mmCIF file of C-alpha atoms in Angstrom:
data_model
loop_
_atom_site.group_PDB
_atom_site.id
_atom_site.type_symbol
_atom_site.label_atom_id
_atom_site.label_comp_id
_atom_site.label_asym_id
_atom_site.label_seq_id
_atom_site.Cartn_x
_atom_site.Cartn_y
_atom_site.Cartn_z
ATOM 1 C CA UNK A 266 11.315 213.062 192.497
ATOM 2 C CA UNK A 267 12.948 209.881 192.096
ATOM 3 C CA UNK A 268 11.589 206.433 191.313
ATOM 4 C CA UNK A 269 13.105 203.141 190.555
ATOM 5 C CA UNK A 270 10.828 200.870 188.713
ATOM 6 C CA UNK A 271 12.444 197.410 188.546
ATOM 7 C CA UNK A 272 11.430 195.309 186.036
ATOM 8 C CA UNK A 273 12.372 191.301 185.779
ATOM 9 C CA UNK A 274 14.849 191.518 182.965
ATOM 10 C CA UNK A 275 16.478 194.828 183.275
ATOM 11 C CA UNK A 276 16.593 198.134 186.082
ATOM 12 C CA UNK A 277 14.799 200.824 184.602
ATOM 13 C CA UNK A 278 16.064 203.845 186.484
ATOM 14 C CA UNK A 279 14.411 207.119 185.987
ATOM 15 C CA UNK A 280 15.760 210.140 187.739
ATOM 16 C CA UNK A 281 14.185 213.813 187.381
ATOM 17 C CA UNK A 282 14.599 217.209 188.980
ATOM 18 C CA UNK A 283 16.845 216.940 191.940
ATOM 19 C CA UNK A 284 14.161 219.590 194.315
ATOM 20 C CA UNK A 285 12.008 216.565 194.502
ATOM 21 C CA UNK A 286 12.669 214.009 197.083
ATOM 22 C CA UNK A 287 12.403 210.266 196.497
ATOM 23 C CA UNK A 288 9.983 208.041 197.858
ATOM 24 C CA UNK A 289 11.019 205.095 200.359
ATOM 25 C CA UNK A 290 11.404 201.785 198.323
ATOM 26 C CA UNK A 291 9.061 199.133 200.756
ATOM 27 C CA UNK A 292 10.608 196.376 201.932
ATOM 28 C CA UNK A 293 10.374 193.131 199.348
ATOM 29 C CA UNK A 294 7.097 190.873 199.721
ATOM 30 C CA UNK A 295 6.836 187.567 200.020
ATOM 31 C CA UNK A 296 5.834 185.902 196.391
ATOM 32 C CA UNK A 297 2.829 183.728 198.541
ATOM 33 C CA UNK A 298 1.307 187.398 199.020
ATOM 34 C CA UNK A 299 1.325 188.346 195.814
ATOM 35 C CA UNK A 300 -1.879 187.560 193.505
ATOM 36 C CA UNK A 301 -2.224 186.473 189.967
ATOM 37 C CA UNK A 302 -4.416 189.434 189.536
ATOM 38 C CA UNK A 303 -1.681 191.385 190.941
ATOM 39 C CA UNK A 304 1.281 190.152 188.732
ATOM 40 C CA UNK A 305 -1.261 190.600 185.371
ATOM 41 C CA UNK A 306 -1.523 194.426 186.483
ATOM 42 C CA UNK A 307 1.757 194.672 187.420
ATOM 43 C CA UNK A 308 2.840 193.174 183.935
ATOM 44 C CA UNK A 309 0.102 195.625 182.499
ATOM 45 C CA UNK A 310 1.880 198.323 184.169
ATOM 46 C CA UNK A 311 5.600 197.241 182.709
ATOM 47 C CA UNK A 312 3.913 198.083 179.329
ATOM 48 C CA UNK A 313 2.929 201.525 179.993
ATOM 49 C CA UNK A 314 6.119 202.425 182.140
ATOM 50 C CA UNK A 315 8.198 201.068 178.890
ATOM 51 C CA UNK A 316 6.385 203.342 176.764
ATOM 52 C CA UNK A 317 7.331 206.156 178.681
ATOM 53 C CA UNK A 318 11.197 204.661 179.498
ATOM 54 C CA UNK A 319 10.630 204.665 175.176
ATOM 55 C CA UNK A 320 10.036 208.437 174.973
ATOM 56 C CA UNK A 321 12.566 209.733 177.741
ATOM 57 C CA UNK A 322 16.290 211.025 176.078
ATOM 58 C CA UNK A 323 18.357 212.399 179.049
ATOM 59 C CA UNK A 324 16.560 213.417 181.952
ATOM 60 C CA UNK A 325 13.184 212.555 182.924
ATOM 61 C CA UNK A 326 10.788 215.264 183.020
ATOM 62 C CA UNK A 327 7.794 215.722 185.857
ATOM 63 C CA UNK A 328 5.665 215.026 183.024
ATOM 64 C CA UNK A 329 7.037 211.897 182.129
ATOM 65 C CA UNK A 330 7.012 210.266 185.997
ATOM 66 C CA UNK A 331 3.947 211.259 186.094
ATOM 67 C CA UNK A 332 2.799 209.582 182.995
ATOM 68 C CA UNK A 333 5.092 206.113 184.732
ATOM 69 C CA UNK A 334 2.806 206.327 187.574
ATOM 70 C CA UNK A 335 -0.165 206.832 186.261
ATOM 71 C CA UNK A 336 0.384 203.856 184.132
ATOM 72 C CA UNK A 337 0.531 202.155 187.537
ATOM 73 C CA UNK A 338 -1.888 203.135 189.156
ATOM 74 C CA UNK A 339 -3.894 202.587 185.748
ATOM 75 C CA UNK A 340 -3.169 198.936 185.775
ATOM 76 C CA UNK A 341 -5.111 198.726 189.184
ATOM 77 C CA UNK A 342 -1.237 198.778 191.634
ATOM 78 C CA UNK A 343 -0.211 201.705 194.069
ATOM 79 C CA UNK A 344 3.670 202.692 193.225
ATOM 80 C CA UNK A 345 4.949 201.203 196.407
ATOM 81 C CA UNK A 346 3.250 198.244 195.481
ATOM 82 C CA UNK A 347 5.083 198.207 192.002
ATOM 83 C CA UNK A 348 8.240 198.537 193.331
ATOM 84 C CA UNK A 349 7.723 196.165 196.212
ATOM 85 C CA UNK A 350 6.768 193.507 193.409
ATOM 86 C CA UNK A 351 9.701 194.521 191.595
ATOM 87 C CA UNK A 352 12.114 194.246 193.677
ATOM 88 C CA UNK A 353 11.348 190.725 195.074
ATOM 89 C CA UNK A 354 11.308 190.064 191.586
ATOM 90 C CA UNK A 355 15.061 191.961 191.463
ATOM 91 C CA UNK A 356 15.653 189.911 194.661
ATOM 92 C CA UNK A 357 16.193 186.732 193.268
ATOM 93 C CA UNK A 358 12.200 185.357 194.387
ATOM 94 C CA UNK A 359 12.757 182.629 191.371
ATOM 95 C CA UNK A 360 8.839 181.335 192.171
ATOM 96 C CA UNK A 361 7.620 185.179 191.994
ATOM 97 C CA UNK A 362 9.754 185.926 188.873
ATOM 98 C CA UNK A 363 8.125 182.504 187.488
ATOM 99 C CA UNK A 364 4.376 183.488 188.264
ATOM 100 C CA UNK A 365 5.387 187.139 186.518
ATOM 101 C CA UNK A 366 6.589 185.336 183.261
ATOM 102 C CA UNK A 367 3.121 183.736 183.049
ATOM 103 C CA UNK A 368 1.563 186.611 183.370
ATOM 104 C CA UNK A 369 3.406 188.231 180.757
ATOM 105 C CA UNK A 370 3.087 185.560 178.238
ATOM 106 C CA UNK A 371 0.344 184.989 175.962
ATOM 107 C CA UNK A 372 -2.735 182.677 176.627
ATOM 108 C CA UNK A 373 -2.276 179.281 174.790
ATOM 109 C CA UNK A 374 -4.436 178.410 172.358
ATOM 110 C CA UNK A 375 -7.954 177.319 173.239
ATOM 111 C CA UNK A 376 -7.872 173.919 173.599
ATOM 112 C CA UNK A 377 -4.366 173.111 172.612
ATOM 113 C CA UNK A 378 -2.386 170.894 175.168
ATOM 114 C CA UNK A 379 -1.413 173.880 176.920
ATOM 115 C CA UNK A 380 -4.665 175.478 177.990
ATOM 116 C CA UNK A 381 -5.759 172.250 179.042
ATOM 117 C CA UNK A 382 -2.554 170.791 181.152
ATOM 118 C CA UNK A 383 -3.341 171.425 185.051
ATOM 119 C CA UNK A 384 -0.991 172.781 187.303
ATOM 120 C CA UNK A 385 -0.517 169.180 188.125
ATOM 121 C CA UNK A 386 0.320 167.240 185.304
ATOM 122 C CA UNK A 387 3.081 170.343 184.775
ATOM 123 C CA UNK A 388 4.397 169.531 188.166
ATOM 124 C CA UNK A 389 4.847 165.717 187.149
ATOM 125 C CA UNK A 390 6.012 166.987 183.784
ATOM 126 C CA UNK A 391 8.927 169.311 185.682
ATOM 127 C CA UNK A 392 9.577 165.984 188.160
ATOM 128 C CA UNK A 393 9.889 163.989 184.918
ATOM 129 C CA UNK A 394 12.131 165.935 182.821
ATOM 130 C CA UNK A 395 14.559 166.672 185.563
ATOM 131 C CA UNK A 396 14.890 163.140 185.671
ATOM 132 C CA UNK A 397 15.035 162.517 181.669
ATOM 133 C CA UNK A 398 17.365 165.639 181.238
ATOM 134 C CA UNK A 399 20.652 163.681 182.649
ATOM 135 C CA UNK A 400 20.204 160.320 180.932
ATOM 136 C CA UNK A 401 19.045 162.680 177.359
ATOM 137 C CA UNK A 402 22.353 164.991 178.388
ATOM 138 C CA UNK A 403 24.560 161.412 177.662
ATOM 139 C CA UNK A 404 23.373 160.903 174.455
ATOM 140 C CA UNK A 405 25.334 163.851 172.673
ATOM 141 C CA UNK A 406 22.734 163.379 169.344
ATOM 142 C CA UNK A 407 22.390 159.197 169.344
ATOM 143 C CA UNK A 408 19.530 157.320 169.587
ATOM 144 C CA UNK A 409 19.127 155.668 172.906
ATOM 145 C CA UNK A 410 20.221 152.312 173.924
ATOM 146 C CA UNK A 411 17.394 150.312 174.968
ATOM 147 C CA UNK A 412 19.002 150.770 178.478
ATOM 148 C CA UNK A 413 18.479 154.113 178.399
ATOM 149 C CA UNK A 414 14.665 154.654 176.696
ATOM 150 C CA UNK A 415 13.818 152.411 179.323
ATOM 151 C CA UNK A 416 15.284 154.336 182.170
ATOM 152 C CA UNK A 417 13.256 157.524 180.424
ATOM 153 C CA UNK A 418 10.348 155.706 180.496
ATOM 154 C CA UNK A 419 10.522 154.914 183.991
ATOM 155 C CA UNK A 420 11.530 158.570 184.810
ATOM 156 C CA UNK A 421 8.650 159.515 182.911
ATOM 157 C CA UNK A 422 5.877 157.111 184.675
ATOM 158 C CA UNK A 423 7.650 157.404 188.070
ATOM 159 C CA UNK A 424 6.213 160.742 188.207
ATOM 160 C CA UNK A 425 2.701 159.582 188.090
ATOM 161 C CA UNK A 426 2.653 161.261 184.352
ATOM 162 C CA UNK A 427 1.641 159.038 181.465
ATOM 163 C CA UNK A 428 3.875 158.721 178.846
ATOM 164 C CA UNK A 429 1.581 159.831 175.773
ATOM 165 C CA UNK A 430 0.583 162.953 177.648
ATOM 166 C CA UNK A 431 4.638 163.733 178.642
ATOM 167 C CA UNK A 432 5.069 163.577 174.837
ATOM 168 C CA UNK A 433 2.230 165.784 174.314
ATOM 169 C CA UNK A 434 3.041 168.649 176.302
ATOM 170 C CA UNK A 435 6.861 167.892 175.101
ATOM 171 C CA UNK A 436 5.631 168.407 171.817
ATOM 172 C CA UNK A 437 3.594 171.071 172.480
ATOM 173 C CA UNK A 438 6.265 173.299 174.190
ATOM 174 C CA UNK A 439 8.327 175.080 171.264
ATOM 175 C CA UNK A 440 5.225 176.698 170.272
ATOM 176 C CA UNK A 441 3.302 177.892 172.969
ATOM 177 C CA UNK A 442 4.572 180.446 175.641
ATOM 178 C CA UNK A 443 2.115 180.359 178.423
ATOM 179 C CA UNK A 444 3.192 176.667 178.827
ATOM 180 C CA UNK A 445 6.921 176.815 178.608
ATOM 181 C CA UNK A 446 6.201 179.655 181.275
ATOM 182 C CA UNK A 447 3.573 177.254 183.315
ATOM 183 C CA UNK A 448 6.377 174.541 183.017
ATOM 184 C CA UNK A 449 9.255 176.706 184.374
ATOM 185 C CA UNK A 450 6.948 177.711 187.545
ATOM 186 C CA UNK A 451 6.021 173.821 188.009
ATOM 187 C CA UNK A 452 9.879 173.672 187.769
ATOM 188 C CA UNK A 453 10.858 176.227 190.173
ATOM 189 C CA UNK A 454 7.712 175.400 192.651
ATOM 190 C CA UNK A 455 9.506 172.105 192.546
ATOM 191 C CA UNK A 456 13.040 173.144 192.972
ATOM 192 C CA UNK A 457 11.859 175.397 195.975
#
C-alpha cells in the first residue's frame, strides 16, 4: 500500500510493500468547503502522522501505515479526506494554507489583543499595512518625515482602523502566533 500524506511545509512520502496497491489521491477541494473543525483535525492528524514519519528508517512497514491512518481517522478525517486537504494545501490554495496555519498555532492569550481582535479589524489591519509597508520600505532605518507619518496615518485611518488599536495589534504581533496567523489569512482573504 501506498499513501502520500502532504503536509503544508514539506511532502511526507511513505511507501511500503510493493503487493499492496495504492489508493486514488481525490481530486483537490475547494478551501470554502473545508471547515475550521476540519483543518483543527486535520492539523491534529499532522501530529500523529509525524510521529510515525519520526519512527520509520527505510521502508515503511504495514504496521506503521496503519498506525498513519489511524492517526487520521483518530483526529475525526477519512484518509481521502486528508489527502484531499493536503493537497489543495500542496496546490498552492494560499487562503486554505492560511486557515491551516491558524489552526496549527496556539490560542492567544485570554484577553490579550489577539483573542479579542475580530476577523474585521484584522482585515483593516492587512488593508492598512499593505498600505504602510511601501512608505515604511523608504525609510531604510530613519525616522519619518512629517510627510511621511502623515501619509501612514492616513493609510492607517483610511482603512476604517483606528490608529491606537493598529498600534496595538502591531505591538502585539511578535509575540503571539494565532494572530500573526489570523493577520496573514486577513492578508491573503484580502489579496484573493
Amino acid at each position: 500500500m501506498r499513501f502520500a500524506f502532504l503536509a503544508a511545509a514539506s511532502v511526507l512520502a511513505f511507501a511500503a510493500a510493493p503487493a499492496v496497491a495504492a489508493p486514488a489521491v481525490p481530486a483537490a477541494v475547494v478551501q470554502q468547503d473545508v471547515t475550521d473543525a476540519e483543518l483543527a483535525s486535520y492539523a491534529a492528524a499532522e501530529e500523529g502522522v509525524r510521529a510515525v514519519q519520526a519512527q520509520v528508517q527505510g521502508q515503511i512497514t504495514a504496521e506503521q501505515q496503519a498506525a498513519m491512518v489511524a492517526a487520521i481517522e483518530g483526529a475525526g478525517l477519512t484518509l481521502d479526506r486528508f489527502n484531499a486537504i493536503s493537497q489543495s494545501v500542496q496546490a498552492g490554495d494560499e487562503i486554505l494554507a492560511a486557515r491551516l496555519a491558524v489552526a496549527r498555532a496556539p490560542e492567544s492569550p485570554a484577553g490579550s489583543v489577539g483573542a479579542t481582535a475580530t476577523d474585521a479589524e484584522l482585515g483593516q489591519f492587512a488593508t492598512a499595512m499593505a498600505a504602510v509597508r511601501p512608505i515604511a520600505a523608504q525609510l531604510n532605518g530613519a525616522a519619518p518625515t512629517a510627510e511621511q507619518q502623515a501619509a501612514m496615518a492616513e493609510a492607517i485611518a483610511s482603512s476604517g482602523l483606528a490608529l491606537e488599536r493598529f498600534n496595538a495589534i502591531s505591538g502585539a504581533l511578535a509575540a503571539d502566533q494565532r494572530l500573526q496567523a489570523r493577520v496573514a489569512l486577513a492578508a491573503a482573504r484580502s489579496d484573493g
